[in-house]
Coordinates of C-alpha atoms and ligand atoms in Angstrom, one line a residue:
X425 CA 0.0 0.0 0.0
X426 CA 1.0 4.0 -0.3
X427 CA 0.0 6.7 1.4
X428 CA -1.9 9.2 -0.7
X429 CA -1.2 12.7 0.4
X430 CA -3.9 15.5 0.2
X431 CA -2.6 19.1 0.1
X432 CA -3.3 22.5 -0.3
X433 CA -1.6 24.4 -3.7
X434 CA -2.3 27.9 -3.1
X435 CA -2.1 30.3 0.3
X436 CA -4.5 27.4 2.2
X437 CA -7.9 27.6 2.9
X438 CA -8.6 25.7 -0.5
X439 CA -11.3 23.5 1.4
X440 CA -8.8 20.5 2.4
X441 CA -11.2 19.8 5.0
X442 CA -14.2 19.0 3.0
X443 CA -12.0 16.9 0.3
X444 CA -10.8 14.3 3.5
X445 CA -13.7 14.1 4.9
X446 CA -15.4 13.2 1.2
X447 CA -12.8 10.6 0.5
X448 CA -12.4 8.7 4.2
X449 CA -14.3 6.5 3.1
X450 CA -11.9 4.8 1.0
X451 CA -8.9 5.0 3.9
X452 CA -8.3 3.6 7.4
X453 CA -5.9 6.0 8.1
X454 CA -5.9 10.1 8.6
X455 CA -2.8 11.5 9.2
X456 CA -1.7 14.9 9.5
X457 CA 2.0 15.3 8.8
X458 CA 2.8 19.4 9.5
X459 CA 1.2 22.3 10.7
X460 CA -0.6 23.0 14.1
X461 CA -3.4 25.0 15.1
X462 CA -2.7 27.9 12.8
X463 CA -4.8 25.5 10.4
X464 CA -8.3 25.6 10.3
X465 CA -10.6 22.8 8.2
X466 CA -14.0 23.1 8.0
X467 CA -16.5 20.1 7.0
X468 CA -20.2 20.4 6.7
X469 CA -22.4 17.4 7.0
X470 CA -25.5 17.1 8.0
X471 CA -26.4 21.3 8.0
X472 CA -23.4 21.3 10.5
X473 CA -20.2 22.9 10.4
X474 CA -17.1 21.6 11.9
X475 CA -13.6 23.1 12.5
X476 CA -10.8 21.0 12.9
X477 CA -7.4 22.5 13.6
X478 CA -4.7 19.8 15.2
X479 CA -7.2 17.0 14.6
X480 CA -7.4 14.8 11.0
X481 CA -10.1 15.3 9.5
X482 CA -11.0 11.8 9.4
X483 CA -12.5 11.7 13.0
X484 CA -16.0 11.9 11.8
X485 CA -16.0 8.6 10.1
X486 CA -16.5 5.3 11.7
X487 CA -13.7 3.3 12.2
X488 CA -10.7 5.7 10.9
X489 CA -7.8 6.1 13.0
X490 CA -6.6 9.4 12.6
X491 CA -2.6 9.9 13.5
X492 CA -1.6 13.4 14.5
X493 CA 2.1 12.5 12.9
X494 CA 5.7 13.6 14.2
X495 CA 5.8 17.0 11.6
X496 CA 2.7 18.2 14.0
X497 CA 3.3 20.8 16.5
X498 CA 0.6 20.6 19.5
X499 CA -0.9 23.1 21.4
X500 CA -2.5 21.0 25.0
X501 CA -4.7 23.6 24.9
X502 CA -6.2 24.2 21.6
X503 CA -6.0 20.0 21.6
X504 CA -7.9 19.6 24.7
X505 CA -10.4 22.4 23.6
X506 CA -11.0 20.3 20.4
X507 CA -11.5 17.0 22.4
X508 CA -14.1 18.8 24.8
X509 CA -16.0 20.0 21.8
X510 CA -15.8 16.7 20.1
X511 CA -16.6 14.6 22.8
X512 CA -19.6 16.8 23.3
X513 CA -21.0 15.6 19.8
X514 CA -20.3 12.2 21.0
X515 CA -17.4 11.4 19.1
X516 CA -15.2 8.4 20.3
X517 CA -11.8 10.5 20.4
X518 CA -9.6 8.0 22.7
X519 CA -10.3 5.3 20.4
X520 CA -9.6 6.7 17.3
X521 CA -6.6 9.1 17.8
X522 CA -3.4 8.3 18.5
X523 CA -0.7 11.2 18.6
X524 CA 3.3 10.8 17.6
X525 CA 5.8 11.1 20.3
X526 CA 7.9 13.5 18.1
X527 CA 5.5 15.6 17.3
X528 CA 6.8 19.1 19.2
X529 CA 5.2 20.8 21.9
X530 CA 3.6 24.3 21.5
X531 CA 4.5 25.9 25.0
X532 CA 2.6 29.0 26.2
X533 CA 5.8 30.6 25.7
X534 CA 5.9 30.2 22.4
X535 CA 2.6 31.7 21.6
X536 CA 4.4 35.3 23.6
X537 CA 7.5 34.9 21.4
X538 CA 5.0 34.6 18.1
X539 CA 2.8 37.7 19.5
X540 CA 6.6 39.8 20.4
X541 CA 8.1 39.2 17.3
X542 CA 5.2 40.2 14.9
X543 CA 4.7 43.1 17.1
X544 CA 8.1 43.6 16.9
X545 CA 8.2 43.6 12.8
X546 CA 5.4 46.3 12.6
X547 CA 4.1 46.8 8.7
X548 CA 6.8 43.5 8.0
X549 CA 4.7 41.6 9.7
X550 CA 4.1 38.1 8.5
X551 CA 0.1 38.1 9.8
X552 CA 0.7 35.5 11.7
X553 CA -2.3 33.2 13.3
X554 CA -0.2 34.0 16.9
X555 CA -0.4 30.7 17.3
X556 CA 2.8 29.7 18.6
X557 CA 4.4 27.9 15.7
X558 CA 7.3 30.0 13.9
X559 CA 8.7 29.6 17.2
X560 CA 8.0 26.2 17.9
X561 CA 9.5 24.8 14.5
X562 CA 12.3 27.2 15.7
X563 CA 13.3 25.3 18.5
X564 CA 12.7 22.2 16.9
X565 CA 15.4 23.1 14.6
X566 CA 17.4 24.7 17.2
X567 CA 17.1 21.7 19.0
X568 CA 16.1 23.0 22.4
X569 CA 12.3 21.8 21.7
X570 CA 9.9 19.4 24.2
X571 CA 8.0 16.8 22.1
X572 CA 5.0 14.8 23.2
X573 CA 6.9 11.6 24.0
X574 CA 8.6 14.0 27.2
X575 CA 5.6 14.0 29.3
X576 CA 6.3 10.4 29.3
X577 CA 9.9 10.7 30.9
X578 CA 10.4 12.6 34.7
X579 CA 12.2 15.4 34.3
X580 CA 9.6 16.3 32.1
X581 CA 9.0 19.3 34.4
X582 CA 12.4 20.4 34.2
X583 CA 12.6 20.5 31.1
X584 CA 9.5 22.2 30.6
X585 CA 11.1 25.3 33.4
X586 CA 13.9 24.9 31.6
X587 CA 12.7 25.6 28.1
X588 CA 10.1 28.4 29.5
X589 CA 13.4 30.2 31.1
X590 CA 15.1 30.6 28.2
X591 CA 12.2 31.9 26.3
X592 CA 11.3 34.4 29.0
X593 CA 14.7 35.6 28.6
X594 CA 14.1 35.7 25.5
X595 CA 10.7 37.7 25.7
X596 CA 13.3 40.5 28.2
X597 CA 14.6 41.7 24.9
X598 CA 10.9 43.0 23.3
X599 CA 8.9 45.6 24.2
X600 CA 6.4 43.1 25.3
X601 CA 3.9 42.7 28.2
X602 CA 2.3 39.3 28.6
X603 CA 1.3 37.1 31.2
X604 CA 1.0 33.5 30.4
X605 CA -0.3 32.4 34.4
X606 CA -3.9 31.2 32.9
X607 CA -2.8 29.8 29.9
X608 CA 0.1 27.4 31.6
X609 CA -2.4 26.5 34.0
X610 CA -4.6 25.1 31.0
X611 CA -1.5 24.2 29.2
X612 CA -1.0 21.6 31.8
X613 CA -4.3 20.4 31.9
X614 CA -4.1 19.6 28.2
X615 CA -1.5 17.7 29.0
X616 CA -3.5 15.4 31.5
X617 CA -5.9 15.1 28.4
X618 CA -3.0 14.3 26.2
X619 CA -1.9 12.0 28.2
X620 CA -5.2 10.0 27.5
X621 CA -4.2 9.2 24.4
X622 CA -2.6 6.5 22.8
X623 CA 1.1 7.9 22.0
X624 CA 2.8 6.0 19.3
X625 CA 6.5 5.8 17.9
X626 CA 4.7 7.3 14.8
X627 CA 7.2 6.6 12.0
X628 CA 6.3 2.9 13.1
X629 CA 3.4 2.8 13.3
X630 CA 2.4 4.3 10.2
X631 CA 4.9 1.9 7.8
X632 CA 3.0 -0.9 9.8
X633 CA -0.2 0.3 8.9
X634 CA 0.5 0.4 5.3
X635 CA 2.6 -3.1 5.4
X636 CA -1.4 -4.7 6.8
X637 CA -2.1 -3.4 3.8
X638 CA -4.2 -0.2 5.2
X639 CA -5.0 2.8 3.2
X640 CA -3.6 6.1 4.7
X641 CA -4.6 9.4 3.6
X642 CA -1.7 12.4 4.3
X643 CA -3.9 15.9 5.2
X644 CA -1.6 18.6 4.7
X645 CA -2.7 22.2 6.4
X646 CA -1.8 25.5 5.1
X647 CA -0.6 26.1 0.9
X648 CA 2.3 25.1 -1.0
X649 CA 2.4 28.7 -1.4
X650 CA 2.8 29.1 2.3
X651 CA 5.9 26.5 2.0
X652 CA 9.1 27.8 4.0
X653 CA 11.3 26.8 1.3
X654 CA 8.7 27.0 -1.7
X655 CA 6.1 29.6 -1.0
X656 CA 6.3 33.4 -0.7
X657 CA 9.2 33.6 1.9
X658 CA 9.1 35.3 4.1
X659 CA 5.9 35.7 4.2
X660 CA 5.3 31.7 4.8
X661 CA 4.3 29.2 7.5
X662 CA 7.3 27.2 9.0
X663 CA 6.6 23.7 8.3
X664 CA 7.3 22.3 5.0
X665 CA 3.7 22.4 3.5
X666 CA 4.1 20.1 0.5
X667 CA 4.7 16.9 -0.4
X668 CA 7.7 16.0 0.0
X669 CA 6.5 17.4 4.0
X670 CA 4.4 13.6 4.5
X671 CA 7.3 11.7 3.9
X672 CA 9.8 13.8 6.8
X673 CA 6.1 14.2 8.8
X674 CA 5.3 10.7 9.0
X675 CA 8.5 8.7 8.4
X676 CA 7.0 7.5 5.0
X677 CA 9.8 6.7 2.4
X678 CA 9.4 9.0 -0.5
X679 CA 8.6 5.7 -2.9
X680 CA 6.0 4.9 -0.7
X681 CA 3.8 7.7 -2.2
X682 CA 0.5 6.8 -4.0
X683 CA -1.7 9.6 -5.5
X684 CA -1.1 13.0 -4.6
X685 CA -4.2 15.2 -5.0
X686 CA -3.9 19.1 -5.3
X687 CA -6.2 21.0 -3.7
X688 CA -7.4 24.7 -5.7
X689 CA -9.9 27.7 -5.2
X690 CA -11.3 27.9 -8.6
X691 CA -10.2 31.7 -7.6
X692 CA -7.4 32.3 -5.4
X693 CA -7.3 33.4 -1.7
X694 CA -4.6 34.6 0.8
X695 CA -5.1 35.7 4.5
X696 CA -2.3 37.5 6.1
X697 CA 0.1 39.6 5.1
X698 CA 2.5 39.0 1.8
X699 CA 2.6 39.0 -2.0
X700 CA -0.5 38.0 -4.0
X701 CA -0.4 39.1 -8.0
X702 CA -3.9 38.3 -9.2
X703 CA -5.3 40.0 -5.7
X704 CA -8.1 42.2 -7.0
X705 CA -8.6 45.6 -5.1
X706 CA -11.8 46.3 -6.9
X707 CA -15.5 45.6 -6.6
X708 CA -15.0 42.0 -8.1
X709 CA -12.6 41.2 -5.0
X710 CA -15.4 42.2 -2.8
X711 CA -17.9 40.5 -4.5
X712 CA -15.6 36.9 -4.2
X713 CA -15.1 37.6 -1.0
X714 CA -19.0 38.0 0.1
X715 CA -20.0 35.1 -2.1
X716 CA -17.2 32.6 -1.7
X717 CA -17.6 34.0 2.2
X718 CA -13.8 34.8 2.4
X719 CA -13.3 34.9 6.2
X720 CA -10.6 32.8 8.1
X721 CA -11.8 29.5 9.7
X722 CA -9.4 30.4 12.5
X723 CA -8.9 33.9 13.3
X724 CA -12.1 35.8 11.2
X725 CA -10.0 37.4 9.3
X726 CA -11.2 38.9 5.8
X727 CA -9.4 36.9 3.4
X728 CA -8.0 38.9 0.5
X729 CA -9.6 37.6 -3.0
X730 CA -8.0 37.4 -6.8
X731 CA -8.2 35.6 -9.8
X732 CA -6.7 31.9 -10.6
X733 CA -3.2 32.4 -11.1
X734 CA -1.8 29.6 -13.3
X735 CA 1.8 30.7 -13.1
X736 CA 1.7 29.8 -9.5
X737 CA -0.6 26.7 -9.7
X738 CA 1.5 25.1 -12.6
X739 CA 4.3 25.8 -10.0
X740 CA 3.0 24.1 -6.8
X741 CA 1.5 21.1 -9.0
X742 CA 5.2 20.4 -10.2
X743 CA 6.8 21.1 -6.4
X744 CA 4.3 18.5 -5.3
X745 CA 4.4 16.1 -8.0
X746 CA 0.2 16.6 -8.4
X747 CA -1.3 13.0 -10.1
X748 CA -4.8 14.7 -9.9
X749 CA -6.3 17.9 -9.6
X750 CA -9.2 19.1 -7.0
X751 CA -11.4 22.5 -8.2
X752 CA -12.9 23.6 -4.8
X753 CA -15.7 26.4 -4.6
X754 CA -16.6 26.6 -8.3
X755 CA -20.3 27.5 -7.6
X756 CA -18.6 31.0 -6.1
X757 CA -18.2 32.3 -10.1
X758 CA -21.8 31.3 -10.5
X759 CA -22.7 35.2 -11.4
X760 CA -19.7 36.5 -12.8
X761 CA -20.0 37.2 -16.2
X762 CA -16.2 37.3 -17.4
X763 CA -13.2 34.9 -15.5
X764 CA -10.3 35.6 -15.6
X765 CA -6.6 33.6 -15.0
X766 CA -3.2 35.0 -15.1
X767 CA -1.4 33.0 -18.1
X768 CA 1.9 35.0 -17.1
X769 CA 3.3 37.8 -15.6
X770 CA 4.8 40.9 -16.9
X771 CA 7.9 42.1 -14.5
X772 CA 10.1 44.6 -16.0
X773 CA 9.1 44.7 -19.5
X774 CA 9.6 40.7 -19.4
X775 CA 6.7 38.3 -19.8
X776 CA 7.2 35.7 -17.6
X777 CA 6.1 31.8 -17.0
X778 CA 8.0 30.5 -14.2
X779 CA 7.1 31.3 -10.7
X780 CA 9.9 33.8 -9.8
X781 CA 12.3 34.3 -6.7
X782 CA 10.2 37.1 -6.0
X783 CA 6.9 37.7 -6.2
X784 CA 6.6 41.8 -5.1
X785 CA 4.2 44.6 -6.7
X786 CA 6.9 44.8 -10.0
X787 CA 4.7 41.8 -11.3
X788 CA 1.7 42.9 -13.6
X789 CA -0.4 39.5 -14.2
X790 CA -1.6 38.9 -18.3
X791 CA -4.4 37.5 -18.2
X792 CA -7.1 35.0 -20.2
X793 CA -10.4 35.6 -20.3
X794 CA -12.9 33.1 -20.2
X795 CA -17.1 33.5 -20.8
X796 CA -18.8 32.7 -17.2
X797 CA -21.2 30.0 -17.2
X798 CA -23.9 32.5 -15.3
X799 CA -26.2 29.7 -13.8
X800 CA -26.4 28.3 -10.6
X801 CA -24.4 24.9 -10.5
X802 CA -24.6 23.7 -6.9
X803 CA -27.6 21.2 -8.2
X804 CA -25.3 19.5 -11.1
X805 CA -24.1 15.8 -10.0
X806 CA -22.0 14.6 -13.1
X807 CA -19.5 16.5 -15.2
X808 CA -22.0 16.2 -18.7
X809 CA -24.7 18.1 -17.4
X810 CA -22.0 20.9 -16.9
X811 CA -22.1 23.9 -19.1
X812 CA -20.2 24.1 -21.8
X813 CA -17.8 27.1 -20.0
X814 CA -17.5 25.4 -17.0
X815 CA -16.0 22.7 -18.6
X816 CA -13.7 24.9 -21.1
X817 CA -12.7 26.5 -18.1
X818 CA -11.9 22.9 -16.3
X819 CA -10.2 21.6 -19.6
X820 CA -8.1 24.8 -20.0
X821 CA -6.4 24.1 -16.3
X822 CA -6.1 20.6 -17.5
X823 CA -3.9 21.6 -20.3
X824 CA -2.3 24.0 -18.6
X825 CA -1.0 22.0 -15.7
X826 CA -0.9 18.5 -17.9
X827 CA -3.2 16.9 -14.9
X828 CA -6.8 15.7 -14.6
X829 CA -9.3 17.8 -12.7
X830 CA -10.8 14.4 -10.9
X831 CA -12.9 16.0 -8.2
X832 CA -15.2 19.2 -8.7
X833 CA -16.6 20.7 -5.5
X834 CA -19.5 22.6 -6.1
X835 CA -20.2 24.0 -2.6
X836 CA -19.6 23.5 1.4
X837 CA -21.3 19.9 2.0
X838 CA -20.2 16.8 1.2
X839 CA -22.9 15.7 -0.8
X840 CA -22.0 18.9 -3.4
X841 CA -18.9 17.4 -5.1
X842 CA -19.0 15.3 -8.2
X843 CA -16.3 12.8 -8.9
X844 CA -15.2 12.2 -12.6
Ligands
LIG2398 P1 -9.1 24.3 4.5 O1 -8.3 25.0 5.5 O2 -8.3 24.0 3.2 O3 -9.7 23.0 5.0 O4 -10.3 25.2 4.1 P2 -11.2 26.1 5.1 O5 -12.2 25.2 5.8 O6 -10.4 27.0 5.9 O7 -11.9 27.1 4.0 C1 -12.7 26.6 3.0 C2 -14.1 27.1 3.2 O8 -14.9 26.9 2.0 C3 -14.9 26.4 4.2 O9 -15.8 27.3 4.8 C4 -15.7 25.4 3.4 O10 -16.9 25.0 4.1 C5 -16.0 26.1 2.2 N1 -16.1 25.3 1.0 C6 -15.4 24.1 0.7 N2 -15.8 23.7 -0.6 C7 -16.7 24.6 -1.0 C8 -17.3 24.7 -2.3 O11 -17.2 23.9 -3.2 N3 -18.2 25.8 -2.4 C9 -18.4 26.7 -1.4 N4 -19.2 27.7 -1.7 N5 -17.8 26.6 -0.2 C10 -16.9 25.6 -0.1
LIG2399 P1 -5.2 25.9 6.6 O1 -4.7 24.6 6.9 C1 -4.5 30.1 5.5 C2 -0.9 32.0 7.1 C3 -1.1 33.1 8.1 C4 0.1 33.9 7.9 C5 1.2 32.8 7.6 C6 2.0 32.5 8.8 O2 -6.5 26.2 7.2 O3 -5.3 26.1 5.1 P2 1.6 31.1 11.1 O4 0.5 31.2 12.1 O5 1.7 29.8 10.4 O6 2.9 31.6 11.6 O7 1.2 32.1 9.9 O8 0.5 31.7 7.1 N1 -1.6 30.7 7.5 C7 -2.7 30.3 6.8 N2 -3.5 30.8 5.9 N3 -4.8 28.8 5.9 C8 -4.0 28.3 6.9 O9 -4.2 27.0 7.2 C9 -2.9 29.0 7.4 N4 -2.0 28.7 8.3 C10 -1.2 29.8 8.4 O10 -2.3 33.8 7.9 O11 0.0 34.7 6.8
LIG2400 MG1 -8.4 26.8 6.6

């Protein structure tokens, strides 16, 4: 067996979520391999909405485990939060999570240094979801961080004082007040409820999984775009947000890959600060944002809106080695009567194909336009009853990007989604 990988290939927010809930059926497994709580996936079912942050999206289906892998960093808090909230819908959490002992630990410290340092940076700053986890992956890679599988061992406490010193020291050099005496109280507490998990050696248990011959579905959180090494550095999350990301997140080799589907807006999105080309300062931003209902899962913020950019999607489907294509929110272009995608970009004179080093306001997008479809086409259930824009407008990324659009999501619930 291989692990299929599902992942995000603009700035996140492309409706992950929804696509792992839709195909649990087919895996045993849910694992998420990066990321934390700055994620936020939301999965309607039933005229409910659900948001998932640390937790695989899997957890609503009978009989998936869902693995929060080693690439994870976990807040106790936000964790136990999301337990409470589960467990009050009746969901059997102990029995169907188990969490990675090297996944890293979000301390409440980290959270200060997160809220210091973007404070600190002004109009530079990175918008951050202040959730703790530039710093966390910091001290991961510094190797001064506390992972899950140390509340196991009893000096676990020390370590904890020891780590929270250094970091308050730390905290001395900003301009900073904070006072973390509420939050470490219900830090620890979320460890107790962590500790009522099962804690595996993740990198084994997930190659045993797939040896029984189970299926195990990678969730990735956040964007390729969002990639530290790929994405619009600096303005990025720290993990590494594409594929290559399951294998070091889950201790999967690289050949033990299956499908990788990537995840698009049928418009593009970005929340936070950073560059954006096809961002649209005009009334047909606004009117994407009110319709496609543009506001972050996590933090509320307005999400800023644009056209497709296919310079950027060709970019992240070749990072991530795409073997099938997912068009989320197409029903959101329902009423506009001209779409448009950036083909290329113009910077300095130059017209230009390839996703360059950087991405800043020298870039003018060229764009194609294509004839909207102008009905509604939440209803529609299989590709032929599509109109005949929509599915130039499906073939055209098709060509573009050399992949199959497989999936077609056609609003929020589950049962809107039509699979070719
Ligand atoms: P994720 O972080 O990638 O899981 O995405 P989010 O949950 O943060 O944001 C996606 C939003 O779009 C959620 O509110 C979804 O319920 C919603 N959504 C997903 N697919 C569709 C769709 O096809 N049409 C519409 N209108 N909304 C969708
Ligand atoms: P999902 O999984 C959209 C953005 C933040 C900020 C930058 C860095 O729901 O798609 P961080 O908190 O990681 O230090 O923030 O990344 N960001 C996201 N944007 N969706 C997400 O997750 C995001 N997670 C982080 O807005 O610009
Ligand atoms: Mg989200």
């Amino acid at each position: 067996m291989k692990v299929d990988v599902v992942l995000g290939l603009q700035w996140g927010d492309e409706g992950k979520g929804k696509v792992v809930d839709v195909l649990t059926p087919d895996y045993q497994v849910i694992a998420r391999f990066q990321g934390g709580p700055n994620a936020g996936h939301s999965l309607h079912f039933a005229d409910k909405v659900h948001v998932l942050r640390s937790i695989p999206s899997g957890i609503f289906r009978d009989n998936a485990i869902n693995i929060i892998g080693n690439g994870v960093v976990l807040d106790p808090v936000m964790f136990a939060q999301e337990i409470d909230e589960l467990e009050k819908l009746g969901v059997d959490v102990t029995a169907k999570i188990r969490v990675a002992k090297k996944a890293h630990l979000i301390l409440p410290t980290h959270r200060m240094l997160d809220a210091a340092s973007e404070a600190a940076k002004g109009k530079a700053k990175i918008g951050s979801t202040l959730k703790g986890i530039g710093p966390t992956y910091m001290d991961k890679t510094g190797r001064n961080g506390l992972r899950v599988g140390d509340i196991l061992s009893p000096s676990f406490m020390e370590r904890y004082e020891r780590l929270k010193q250094k970091h308050v020291a730390m905290l001395a050099q900003f301009d900073f007040e904070y006072d973390i005496t509420e939050y470490e109280a219900q830090w620890f507490q979320g460890v107790e409820t962590l500790r009522r998990f099962t804690i595996i050696e993740g990198e084994h248990e997930v190659n045993r999984l797939l040896n029984e011959g189970k299926g195990i579905l990678a969730e990735g959180a956040q964007g390729s775009l969002l990639d530290v090494d790929y994405g619009t550095y600096p303005f990025v999350t720290s993990s590494n947000t594409v594929c290559a990301g399951a294998c070091i997140g889950l201790g999967v080799a690289p050949n033990r890959i299956g499908e990788v589907y990537g995840i698009f807006k049928a418009y593009c999105t970005r929340v936070g600060s950073g560059p954006f080309p096809t961002e649209l300062f005009d009334q047909t931003g606004k009117d994407l944002q009110r319709i496609g209902h543009e506001f972050g899962a996590v933090t509320g913020r307005e999400r800023r809106c644009g056209w497709l950019d296919m310079v950027a999607l060709k970019y992240t489907t070749m990072i991530n080695g795409v073997t099938q294509l997912i068009m989320m929110k197409s029903d959101v272009l329902n009423t506009f009567p001209t779409i448009k995608v950036a083909v290329a970009y113009e910077i300095g004179g130059r017209r230009v194909t390839e996703f360059p080093y950087e991405t800043n306001e020298e870039i003018t997008p060229i764009y194609r336009e294509f004839e909207g479809w102008n009905c509604d086409i939440n209803k529609i259930r299989r590709y032929e009853d599509f109109p005949q824009q929509f599915k130039t407008y499906v073939e055209f990324i098709e060509q573009e990007t050399g992949v199959p659009v497989k999936i077609i999501s056609v609003g929020p619930d589950r049962e809107e989604t039509i699979v070719r």
